[in-house]
Coordinates of N, CA and C in Angstrom, one line a residue:
Chain T
A135 N 89.1 13.1 -28.0 CA 88.8 13.5 -27.5 C 87.8 14.6 -27.7
Q136 N 86.6 15.2 -27.5 CA 85.4 16.3 -27.8 C 86.1 17.5 -27.5
S137 N 86.4 18.4 -28.5 CA 86.9 19.7 -28.1 C 86.0 20.6 -28.8
V138 N 86.0 22.0 -28.5 CA 85.1 23.4 -29.0 C 86.4 23.7 -29.5
T139 N 86.7 24.3 -30.7 CA 87.9 25.0 -30.8 C 87.5 26.5 -31.3
Q140 N 88.3 27.8 -30.7 CA 88.0 29.2 -30.9 C 89.0 29.7 -31.4
P141 N 89.9 29.9 -32.5 CA 90.9 30.4 -32.6 C 91.5 31.4 -32.4
D142 N 90.0 32.3 -32.4 CA 90.9 33.9 -32.3 C 90.3 34.1 -31.1
I143 N 91.1 34.8 -30.0 CA 90.9 34.9 -28.4 C 90.2 36.6 -28.7
H144 N 90.6 37.5 -29.5 CA 90.2 38.5 -29.4 C 90.2 39.2 -30.5
I145 N 89.1 39.6 -31.4 CA 88.8 40.6 -32.5 C 88.5 41.5 -32.5
T146 N 88.9 43.0 -33.2 CA 88.7 44.4 -32.7 C 88.0 44.6 -34.2
V147 N 86.4 44.7 -34.3 CA 85.6 45.5 -35.9 C 85.3 47.3 -35.6
S148 N 85.1 47.4 -36.7 CA 84.7 48.7 -36.5 C 83.3 48.8 -36.7
E149 N 82.1 49.7 -35.9 CA 80.7 49.8 -35.9 C 80.5 49.7 -37.3
G150 N 79.9 49.3 -37.6 CA 79.4 49.2 -39.2 C 79.8 47.6 -40.1
A151 N 80.9 47.5 -39.8 CA 81.5 47.0 -40.5 C 80.8 45.4 -40.1
S152 N 81.2 44.5 -40.8 CA 80.9 42.7 -40.8 C 81.8 42.0 -39.8
L153 N 80.9 41.4 -39.8 CA 81.8 40.1 -38.2 C 81.4 38.1 -38.9
E154 N 82.5 38.0 -38.4 CA 83.0 36.5 -38.6 C 83.6 36.2 -37.6
L155 N 82.9 34.8 -36.7 CA 83.9 34.3 -35.4 C 83.9 33.3 -36.0
R156 N 85.3 32.4 -35.7 CA 85.3 30.7 -35.8 C 85.0 30.4 -34.8
C157 N 84.8 28.8 -35.0 CA 84.5 27.5 -34.6 C 84.2 26.8 -35.0
N158 N 85.4 26.0 -34.7 CA 85.6 24.2 -35.2 C 85.2 23.4 -33.8
Y159 N 84.7 22.2 -34.3 CA 84.5 21.3 -33.5 C 84.8 20.0 -33.5
S160 N 85.4 19.0 -32.7 CA 85.4 17.7 -33.1 C 84.7 16.9 -32.5
Y161 N 83.9 16.3 -32.5 CA 83.0 14.8 -32.0 C 83.7 13.9 -33.1
G162 N 83.1 12.7 -32.2 CA 82.2 11.5 -32.8 C 81.5 11.5 -34.2
A163 N 80.4 12.2 -33.7 CA 79.5 12.6 -34.7 C 78.9 14.1 -34.6
T164 N 78.5 14.5 -35.5 CA 77.6 15.8 -35.8 C 77.1 16.3 -33.9
P165 N 77.4 17.1 -33.3 CA 76.8 16.9 -32.0 C 75.5 18.6 -32.2
Y166 N 74.9 19.0 -31.2 CA 74.2 20.2 -31.1 C 75.0 21.3 -30.9
L167 N 75.3 22.5 -31.5 CA 76.0 23.9 -31.5 C 75.3 24.4 -30.9
F168 N 75.6 25.4 -30.2 CA 75.3 26.7 -29.5 C 76.3 27.6 -30.0
W169 N 75.8 29.2 -29.7 CA 76.5 30.4 -29.8 C 76.0 31.6 -28.3
Y170 N 76.6 31.6 -27.4 CA 76.2 32.2 -26.3 C 77.3 33.4 -26.4
V171 N 76.5 34.2 -25.5 CA 77.2 35.9 -25.7 C 77.2 36.4 -23.9
Q172 N 78.4 37.0 -23.6 CA 78.8 36.7 -22.0 C 79.2 38.3 -22.5
S173 N 78.3 39.4 -21.9 CA 78.8 40.7 -21.4 C 79.2 41.1 -20.4
P174 N 80.1 42.0 -19.6 CA 80.8 41.8 -18.5 C 79.2 41.8 -17.6
G175 N 80.0 41.2 -16.4 CA 79.2 40.8 -15.5 C 78.2 40.0 -15.7
Q176 N 77.9 40.0 -16.5 CA 76.6 38.9 -17.0 C 76.5 37.3 -17.2
G177 N 75.1 36.6 -17.0 CA 75.3 35.1 -17.4 C 76.2 35.3 -18.8
L178 N 75.5 34.4 -19.5 CA 75.6 33.7 -20.9 C 74.2 33.6 -21.0
Q179 N 74.3 34.3 -22.1 CA 72.7 34.2 -23.1 C 72.8 33.5 -24.2
L180 N 72.0 32.6 -24.9 CA 72.1 32.2 -26.0 C 71.7 32.6 -27.5
L181 N 72.6 32.9 -28.0 CA 72.5 33.7 -29.4 C 71.7 33.0 -30.3
L182 N 71.9 31.8 -30.8 CA 71.6 31.1 -31.9 C 72.0 29.1 -31.4
K183 N 71.1 28.2 -31.8 CA 71.3 26.9 -31.9 C 71.5 26.1 -33.2
Y184 N 71.8 24.8 -33.6 CA 72.1 24.3 -34.7 C 71.3 22.9 -34.1
F185 N 70.5 21.9 -34.6 CA 70.4 21.0 -33.9 C 70.7 19.9 -35.8
S186 N 69.7 20.1 -36.6 CA 69.9 19.2 -37.7 C 68.6 20.5 -38.5
G187 N 68.6 20.2 -39.6 CA 68.1 20.7 -40.7 C 69.0 21.8 -41.4
D188 N 68.3 23.4 -42.1 CA 69.0 24.1 -42.8 C 70.4 24.5 -41.8
T189 N 71.3 24.8 -42.6 CA 72.4 25.0 -42.5 C 72.7 26.6 -41.6
L190 N 71.6 26.6 -42.2 CA 72.5 28.6 -42.0 C 70.8 28.8 -40.6
V191 N 71.4 29.1 -39.7 CA 70.3 29.5 -38.6 C 70.5 31.2 -38.3
Q192 N 69.6 31.1 -38.0 CA 69.2 32.9 -37.3 C 69.2 32.8 -36.0
G193 N 69.6 33.9 -35.4 CA 69.7 33.8 -34.4 C 68.7 35.3 -33.6
I194 N 68.9 36.0 -32.3 CA 69.0 36.9 -32.2 C 69.9 38.0 -32.2
K195 N 69.7 39.3 -32.0 CA 70.1 40.5 -31.7 C 71.0 40.4 -33.8
G196 N 70.5 40.0 -34.6 CA 70.8 40.4 -35.9 C 72.1 39.0 -36.1
F197 N 72.1 38.3 -35.4 CA 73.2 36.8 -35.8 C 72.7 36.0 -36.1
E198 N 73.7 35.2 -37.2 CA 73.6 34.4 -38.1 C 74.5 33.5 -38.1
A199 N 74.0 32.0 -38.0 CA 75.6 31.1 -38.1 C 74.8 29.8 -38.8
E200 N 76.6 29.5 -39.4 CA 76.7 28.6 -40.7 C 77.5 27.3 -40.2
F201 N 76.5 26.1 -40.8 CA 76.7 24.9 -40.0 C 77.7 24.5 -41.0
K202 N 78.6 24.3 -41.2 CA 79.5 23.0 -42.5 C 79.8 21.8 -42.0
R203 N 79.5 20.6 -42.3 CA 79.9 19.5 -41.8 C 81.2 19.5 -42.3
S204 N 81.4 19.7 -43.3 CA 82.7 19.5 -44.3 C 83.6 19.9 -43.3
Q205 N 83.7 21.2 -42.8 CA 85.0 21.5 -42.2 C 84.6 21.5 -40.4
S206 N 83.7 20.9 -40.4 CA 83.1 20.3 -38.7 C 83.6 22.4 -38.2
S207 N 82.7 22.3 -38.7 CA 82.7 24.7 -38.8 C 81.5 25.2 -38.7
F208 N 81.2 26.1 -37.2 CA 79.7 26.5 -37.3 C 79.9 27.8 -36.8
N209 N 80.3 28.8 -37.8 CA 80.9 30.2 -37.3 C 79.8 31.3 -37.6
L210 N 79.6 31.9 -36.7 CA 78.8 33.0 -36.4 C 79.4 34.3 -36.9
R211 N 78.5 34.7 -37.5 CA 78.3 36.3 -38.4 C 77.6 37.2 -38.0
K212 N 77.6 38.5 -38.5 CA 76.7 39.5 -38.5 C 77.3 40.7 -39.4
P213 N 76.2 41.0 -40.2 CA 76.4 41.5 -41.5 C 77.0 43.2 -41.4
S214 N 77.0 44.0 -39.9 CA 76.9 45.0 -39.6 C 76.9 45.0 -38.2
V215 N 77.9 45.2 -37.5 CA 78.1 45.2 -35.9 C 77.8 47.1 -35.0
H216 N 77.1 46.3 -34.5 CA 77.0 47.5 -33.6 C 77.9 47.9 -32.0
W217 N 77.9 48.9 -31.6 CA 79.1 49.2 -30.4 C 78.5 47.8 -29.4
S218 N 77.0 47.9 -29.1 CA 76.4 47.0 -27.9 C 76.8 45.2 -28.1
D219 N 77.3 45.2 -29.5 CA 77.6 43.7 -29.5 C 79.4 43.5 -28.8
A220 N 79.9 44.5 -28.4 CA 81.3 44.3 -27.6 C 81.0 43.2 -26.5
A221 N 81.4 42.6 -25.9 CA 81.3 41.0 -25.5 C 82.1 40.1 -25.8
E222 N 81.6 38.9 -24.8 CA 82.5 38.0 -25.2 C 82.1 37.2 -25.8
Y223 N 81.9 36.2 -26.4 CA 81.4 35.0 -27.8 C 81.9 33.8 -27.2
F224 N 80.9 32.8 -27.1 CA 81.1 31.5 -26.6 C 80.6 30.6 -27.6
C225 N 81.5 29.7 -28.3 CA 80.8 28.8 -29.2 C 80.9 27.2 -28.2
A226 N 80.0 26.8 -28.1 CA 79.7 25.7 -27.2 C 78.4 23.7 -28.1
A227 N 79.2 23.2 -27.6 CA 78.7 21.7 -28.3 C 77.9 20.3 -27.5
R228 N 76.9 20.3 -27.5 CA 76.5 19.0 -26.9 C 76.4 17.6 -27.6
G229 N 76.9 16.4 -27.0 CA 76.5 15.2 -28.1 C 75.7 15.0 -27.9
G230 N 74.6 14.3 -28.5 CA 73.4 13.5 -28.2 C 73.5 12.7 -27.0
A231 N 74.1 12.3 -26.4 CA 74.0 11.0 -25.6 C 74.5 11.7 -24.2
T232 N 74.8 12.8 -24.1 CA 75.3 13.9 -22.7 C 74.9 15.2 -22.7
N233 N 74.4 15.7 -21.6 CA 73.6 16.9 -22.0 C 74.7 18.4 -21.4
K234 N 75.6 17.7 -20.9 CA 77.1 18.6 -20.7 C 77.0 19.5 -21.3
L235 N 77.8 20.7 -21.6 CA 77.8 21.9 -22.9 C 79.6 21.6 -23.0
I236 N 79.9 21.5 -24.1 CA 81.8 21.9 -24.3 C 81.6 23.0 -24.5
F237 N 82.3 23.5 -23.9 CA 82.7 25.4 -24.6 C 84.2 25.5 -25.0
G238 N 83.9 26.3 -26.1 CA 85.6 27.1 -26.7 C 86.0 28.1 -25.9
T239 N 87.1 28.4 -25.9 CA 87.5 29.3 -25.2 C 87.4 30.3 -25.5
G240 N 86.0 31.1 -25.9 CA 85.9 32.5 -26.2 C 86.5 33.0 -27.0
T241 N 85.8 34.0 -27.7 CA 86.5 35.3 -28.6 C 86.1 36.7 -27.6
L242 N 87.0 37.5 -27.3 CA 86.6 38.7 -27.4 C 86.3 39.6 -27.7
L243 N 85.5 40.4 -28.0 CA 84.7 41.5 -29.3 C 85.0 43.0 -28.8
A244 N 85.9 43.3 -29.9 CA 86.0 44.7 -29.1 C 85.2 46.0 -30.4
V245 N 84.8 46.5 -30.2 CA 83.9 47.2 -31.0 C 84.8 48.8 -31.9
Q246 N 85.1 49.3 -32.4 CA 86.0 50.7 -32.2 C 84.7 51.5 -33.0
P247 N 84.6 52.8 -32.4 CA 83.9 53.7 -33.2 C 83.8 54.3 -34.0
Chain C
G239 N 59.5 35.9 -16.6 CA 59.3 35.2 -15.4 C 60.8 35.8 -14.8
A240 N 61.2 34.4 -14.1 CA 62.1 34.8 -13.3 C 63.3 34.1 -13.4
G241 N 64.3 34.3 -14.0 CA 65.7 33.6 -14.3 C 66.1 32.8 -13.0
V242 N 67.2 32.1 -13.9 CA 68.4 31.6 -13.0 C 68.7 32.9 -11.7
S243 N 68.7 32.1 -10.8 CA 69.1 33.6 -9.8 C 70.4 32.3 -9.2
Q244 N 71.6 33.2 -8.4 CA 72.8 32.7 -8.1 C 73.0 33.5 -6.7
S245 N 73.3 32.6 -5.7 CA 73.5 33.9 -5.1 C 74.6 33.1 -3.5
P246 N 76.2 33.5 -2.9 CA 75.9 35.6 -3.3 C 76.5 35.3 -4.6
S247 N 76.8 37.0 -5.2 CA 77.1 37.3 -6.2 C 78.8 37.2 -6.5
N248 N 79.4 37.4 -5.0 CA 80.5 37.8 -4.7 C 80.9 37.2 -3.7
K249 N 81.9 36.0 -3.4 CA 82.4 35.6 -2.0 C 83.8 35.8 -2.1
V250 N 84.2 36.1 -0.9 CA 85.8 36.1 -0.6 C 85.9 35.2 0.3
T251 N 87.0 34.5 0.5 CA 87.4 33.8 1.3 C 88.6 33.5 1.5
E252 N 89.1 32.3 2.9 CA 90.6 32.3 2.8 C 90.6 31.1 2.5
K253 N 92.2 30.8 2.1 CA 92.1 29.5 1.9 C 92.1 28.3 3.1
G254 N 91.7 27.2 2.9 CA 91.5 26.6 3.9 C 89.5 26.4 4.6
K255 N 88.9 27.8 4.2 CA 87.8 27.3 4.2 C 87.1 27.0 3.4
D256 N 85.6 26.6 3.8 CA 84.6 25.6 3.4 C 83.5 26.5 2.9
V257 N 82.9 26.8 1.4 CA 82.1 27.6 1.4 C 81.0 27.1 0.5
E258 N 80.1 27.5 0.4 CA 78.7 26.8 0.2 C 78.1 27.9 -1.6
L259 N 77.5 27.5 -2.3 CA 77.3 28.4 -3.4 C 75.9 27.8 -3.6
R260 N 74.7 29.2 -3.9 CA 73.3 28.8 -4.5 C 73.0 28.6 -5.4
C261 N 72.2 28.4 -5.8 CA 71.6 28.4 -7.1 C 70.4 27.8 -7.3
D262 N 69.4 28.9 -7.7 CA 67.7 28.8 -7.8 C 67.7 28.3 -9.1
P263 N 66.8 27.1 -9.6 CA 66.9 27.4 -11.6 C 65.6 28.2 -11.2
I264 N 64.9 27.9 -12.6 CA 63.7 28.5 -13.1 C 62.9 27.3 -12.9
S265 N 61.7 28.2 -12.5 CA 60.5 27.4 -11.9 C 60.3 25.8 -12.9
G266 N 60.1 24.5 -12.3 CA 59.4 23.9 -13.9 C 61.1 22.9 -14.4
H267 N 61.8 23.5 -14.6 CA 63.2 22.8 -15.0 C 63.4 21.6 -14.5
T268 N 63.7 20.6 -15.1 CA 64.2 19.6 -14.2 C 65.4 19.1 -14.1
A269 N 66.2 19.7 -15.0 CA 67.6 20.0 -14.9 C 68.3 20.9 -14.9
L270 N 70.0 20.3 -14.0 CA 70.5 21.7 -13.2 C 71.7 21.2 -13.6
Y271 N 72.5 22.3 -14.1 CA 74.2 22.1 -14.0 C 74.9 23.5 -13.6
W272 N 75.5 22.6 -13.3 CA 77.4 23.8 -12.7 C 78.1 23.8 -13.5
Y273 N 78.2 25.1 -14.0 CA 79.6 24.9 -14.6 C 81.0 26.0 -13.8
R274 N 82.2 26.0 -14.1 CA 83.1 27.1 -13.7 C 83.7 27.4 -14.4
Q275 N 83.7 29.0 -14.7 CA 84.7 30.0 -15.6 C 85.9 30.5 -14.7
S276 N 87.2 30.5 -15.6 CA 88.5 30.7 -14.6 C 89.9 31.0 -15.8
L277 N 90.1 31.6 -15.6 CA 91.2 32.2 -16.6 C 92.2 31.1 -17.3
G278 N 92.1 30.1 -17.0 CA 93.3 29.8 -17.3 C 92.9 27.7 -17.7
Q279 N 91.2 28.2 -17.5 CA 90.5 26.9 -18.2 C 89.3 27.0 -18.6
G280 N 89.2 28.3 -18.8 CA 87.7 28.5 -19.5 C 86.5 28.1 -19.1
L281 N 85.4 27.7 -19.6 CA 84.4 27.1 -19.0 C 84.0 25.6 -19.4
E282 N 84.2 25.2 -18.0 CA 84.2 23.6 -17.5 C 83.0 22.8 -16.8
F283 N 82.5 22.1 -17.5 CA 81.4 21.7 -16.8 C 81.7 20.8 -15.4
L284 N 81.1 20.8 -14.7 CA 81.5 20.3 -13.2 C 79.9 19.4 -12.8
I285 N 78.8 19.4 -12.7 CA 77.9 18.4 -12.3 C 76.5 18.6 -13.4
Y286 N 75.7 18.0 -13.3 CA 74.2 18.0 -13.6 C 73.8 16.8 -13.2
F287 N 72.4 17.4 -12.6 CA 71.6 17.1 -12.1 C 70.1 16.9 -13.3
Q288 N 69.6 16.0 -12.8 CA 68.3 15.3 -13.8 C 67.2 14.6 -13.0
G289 N 66.3 15.4 -12.4 CA 65.2 15.0 -11.9 C 65.7 14.1 -10.6
N290 N 65.1 13.0 -10.4 CA 65.9 12.1 -9.4 C 67.0 11.1 -10.1
S291 N 67.3 10.8 -10.3 CA 68.3 10.5 -11.5 C 69.8 10.5 -10.6
A292 N 70.8 9.7 -10.7 CA 72.0 9.9 -9.8 C 72.4 11.0 -10.5
P293 N 73.1 12.2 -10.2 CA 74.1 13.1 -10.7 C 74.9 12.8 -11.7
D294 N 75.5 13.8 -12.6 CA 76.3 13.2 -13.7 C 77.5 14.3 -12.6
K295 N 78.9 13.2 -12.2 CA 79.5 14.0 -11.4 C 81.1 14.0 -11.6
S296 N 81.2 14.0 -13.3 CA 82.4 13.7 -14.0 C 83.2 14.6 -13.9
G297 N 82.7 16.4 -14.0 CA 83.5 17.1 -13.8 C 83.6 17.6 -12.6
L298 N 83.6 17.1 -11.8 CA 84.4 18.1 -10.5 C 85.6 17.8 -10.2
P299 N 86.5 18.8 -9.9 CA 87.9 18.5 -10.3 C 88.4 17.4 -9.0
S300 N 87.7 17.5 -7.8 CA 88.6 16.6 -6.5 C 87.1 16.2 -5.8
D301 N 87.4 15.5 -4.6 CA 86.7 15.1 -3.8 C 86.5 16.8 -3.1
R302 N 87.2 17.6 -3.0 CA 86.6 18.5 -2.2 C 85.0 19.7 -2.6
F303 N 85.0 19.0 -3.8 CA 83.7 19.6 -4.5 C 82.8 18.7 -4.4
S304 N 81.4 18.9 -4.0 CA 80.3 18.3 -3.6 C 78.9 19.4 -4.3
A305 N 78.2 18.8 -4.5 CA 76.7 19.9 -4.7 C 75.7 18.9 -4.6
E306 N 74.7 19.5 -4.0 CA 73.4 18.1 -3.8 C 72.0 19.7 -4.4
R307 N 71.3 18.8 -4.7 CA 69.7 19.5 -5.0 C 69.0 18.9 -4.6
T308 N 68.1 19.8 -3.6 CA 67.2 19.4 -2.7 C 65.9 19.8 -3.0
G309 N 64.9 18.6 -3.4 CA 63.4 18.9 -3.7 C 63.3 18.8 -5.2
G310 N 64.6 19.0 -6.0 CA 64.4 18.3 -7.1 C 64.6 20.3 -7.5
S311 N 64.4 21.2 -6.7 CA 64.7 22.4 -7.2 C 66.1 23.4 -7.1
V312 N 66.2 24.1 -5.7 CA 68.1 24.4 -5.3 C 68.6 23.5 -5.3
S313 N 69.6 23.8 -5.8 CA 71.3 23.2 -5.2 C 72.1 24.2 -4.7
T314 N 72.9 23.5 -4.6 CA 73.9 24.3 -3.5 C 75.7 23.5 -3.9
L315 N 76.5 24.2 -3.9 CA 77.7 23.9 -4.6 C 78.5 23.6 -3.3
T316 N 79.1 22.7 -2.7 CA 79.8 23.3 -1.9 C 81.6 23.0 -1.9
I317 N 82.2 23.9 -1.6 CA 83.8 23.3 -1.8 C 84.4 23.8 -0.5
Q318 N 85.4 22.5 -0.3 CA 85.9 22.4 1.5 C 87.3 22.8 1.0
R319 N 88.0 22.8 2.0 CA 89.2 23.2 2.3 C 89.4 24.0 0.9
T320 N 89.6 24.7 0.3 CA 89.0 26.5 -0.7 C 90.8 26.5 -0.8
Q321 N 91.2 26.0 -2.3 CA 92.3 26.7 -2.6 C 92.1 27.9 -3.4
Q322 N 93.5 28.4 -3.4 CA 93.8 30.0 -4.3 C 93.6 28.8 -6.2
E323 N 93.6 27.9 -6.8 CA 92.9 28.1 -8.1 C 92.1 27.6 -7.7
D324 N 90.8 27.6 -7.1 CA 89.7 27.0 -7.0 C 88.6 29.0 -7.3
S325 N 89.4 30.0 -7.4 CA 88.9 30.8 -7.5 C 88.6 31.5 -9.3
A326 N 87.3 31.4 -9.0 CA 86.8 31.3 -10.8 C 85.3 32.1 -10.1
V327 N 84.6 32.3 -11.2 CA 83.1 32.5 -11.2 C 82.4 31.1 -11.3
Y328 N 81.3 30.7 -10.9 CA 80.8 29.8 -10.4 C 79.4 29.9 -11.2
L329 N 78.8 29.2 -12.8 CA 77.8 29.5 -13.4 C 76.9 28.3 -12.8
C330 N 75.8 28.5 -12.9 CA 74.7 27.9 -13.0 C 74.0 27.2 -13.9
A331 N 73.1 26.7 -14.3 CA 72.3 26.3 -16.1 C 71.0 25.7 -15.3
S332 N 69.8 26.2 -16.0 CA 68.9 25.2 -15.5 C 68.3 24.9 -16.9
S333 N 67.5 23.9 -17.5 CA 67.2 23.4 -18.5 C 65.8 22.9 -18.2
P334 N 64.3 23.1 -19.6 CA 63.3 22.1 -18.9 C 63.5 21.2 -18.6
R335 N 64.4 20.0 -19.4 CA 64.2 18.8 -19.6 C 65.4 18.3 -20.0
G336 N 65.9 17.4 -19.4 CA 67.3 16.6 -19.7 C 67.2 15.1 -20.3
G337 N 68.3 14.4 -20.0 CA 67.9 12.8 -20.5 C 68.5 13.0 -21.8
L338 N 68.3 11.6 -22.2 CA 68.9 10.9 -23.9 C 68.2 11.5 -24.8
L339 N 66.8 11.9 -24.4 CA 65.7 11.9 -25.6 C 65.0 13.3 -25.4
A340 N 66.1 14.1 -24.8 CA 65.9 15.7 -24.4 C 65.4 16.5 -25.7
G341 N 66.2 15.9 -26.8 CA 65.9 17.1 -27.6 C 66.2 18.5 -27.6
Y342 N 65.5 19.1 -28.0 CA 65.8 20.6 -27.4 C 65.9 21.0 -26.3
N343 N 67.3 21.5 -26.1 CA 67.5 21.7 -24.4 C 68.5 22.6 -24.5
E344 N 67.9 24.0 -24.4 CA 68.5 25.1 -24.1 C 68.8 25.2 -22.8
Q345 N 70.2 25.6 -22.7 CA 70.6 25.8 -20.8 C 70.1 27.3 -20.6
F346 N 69.3 28.0 -19.5 CA 69.1 28.9 -19.4 C 70.7 29.7 -17.9
F347 N 71.2 30.2 -17.9 CA 72.4 30.6 -17.3 C 72.2 31.8 -16.3
G348 N 72.3 31.2 -15.7 CA 72.3 32.6 -14.2 C 73.4 33.5 -14.2
P349 N 73.4 34.5 -13.2 CA 74.9 35.6 -13.2 C 75.9 35.0 -12.7
G350 N 76.2 34.0 -12.1 CA 77.6 33.3 -11.6 C 77.3 33.9 -10.3
T351 N 78.1 33.2 -9.3 CA 79.1 33.8 -8.0 C 80.6 33.6 -8.4
R352 N 80.8 35.2 -8.2 CA 82.8 35.6 -8.3 C 83.0 34.8 -6.9
L353 N 83.7 33.5 -7.1 CA 84.1 33.3 -5.6 C 86.0 33.6 -5.4
T354 N 86.6 34.0 -5.1 CA 88.5 34.2 -4.4 C 88.2 34.1 -3.5
V355 N 89.6 33.2 -3.8 CA 90.1 32.8 -2.1 C 91.8 32.9 -2.0
L356 N 91.7 33.2 -0.8 CA 92.5 34.4 -0.6 C 93.9 33.9 -0.2

């Protein structure tokens, strides 16, 4: 079955520290991959996406993600975290033959001053 | 421009009552999606509309759930005889186009409707 796994439920980092959020997928073929962020009381905002080509993709707010086919991973990174980055982050995938997104369970990021 | 809007933002209802949740997609977007976000299940796909095609209802959890999209724009998600396990945030999303050849197909999400069933 198609699935997306985010192994970390909750992560706390210090402001200014680097961040990596993990995402693994299980699909028959390489899906389209997305990272969304959800701030409290807000809808989901797309940070970045991967369809094909360059495996390192840049997104908004200084985020980037790297697609690694050999590891079935699409980890999200940011070199220096800001307090405003505290939110819940969702990795999602969509197969080529369907339009529905399959989401991971999310990673809640807390940022310490 | 205006994003996806949903109403109401919050809905409290009693077990057994019917509820209707509304979604206004971004103007011109042909594809519309409903998702449910709950503590126990995370974010789940419910239903997908694309133009005049038959909707993909494969995510609807029971026959108490139904949705329609009138005129290719506004959508209403109806839950009949609500149960406590229906309590969740219901998210609507739209995208410029759908279908197998959609290619780039970002989904834009609304703020959600928080449903509480007492």
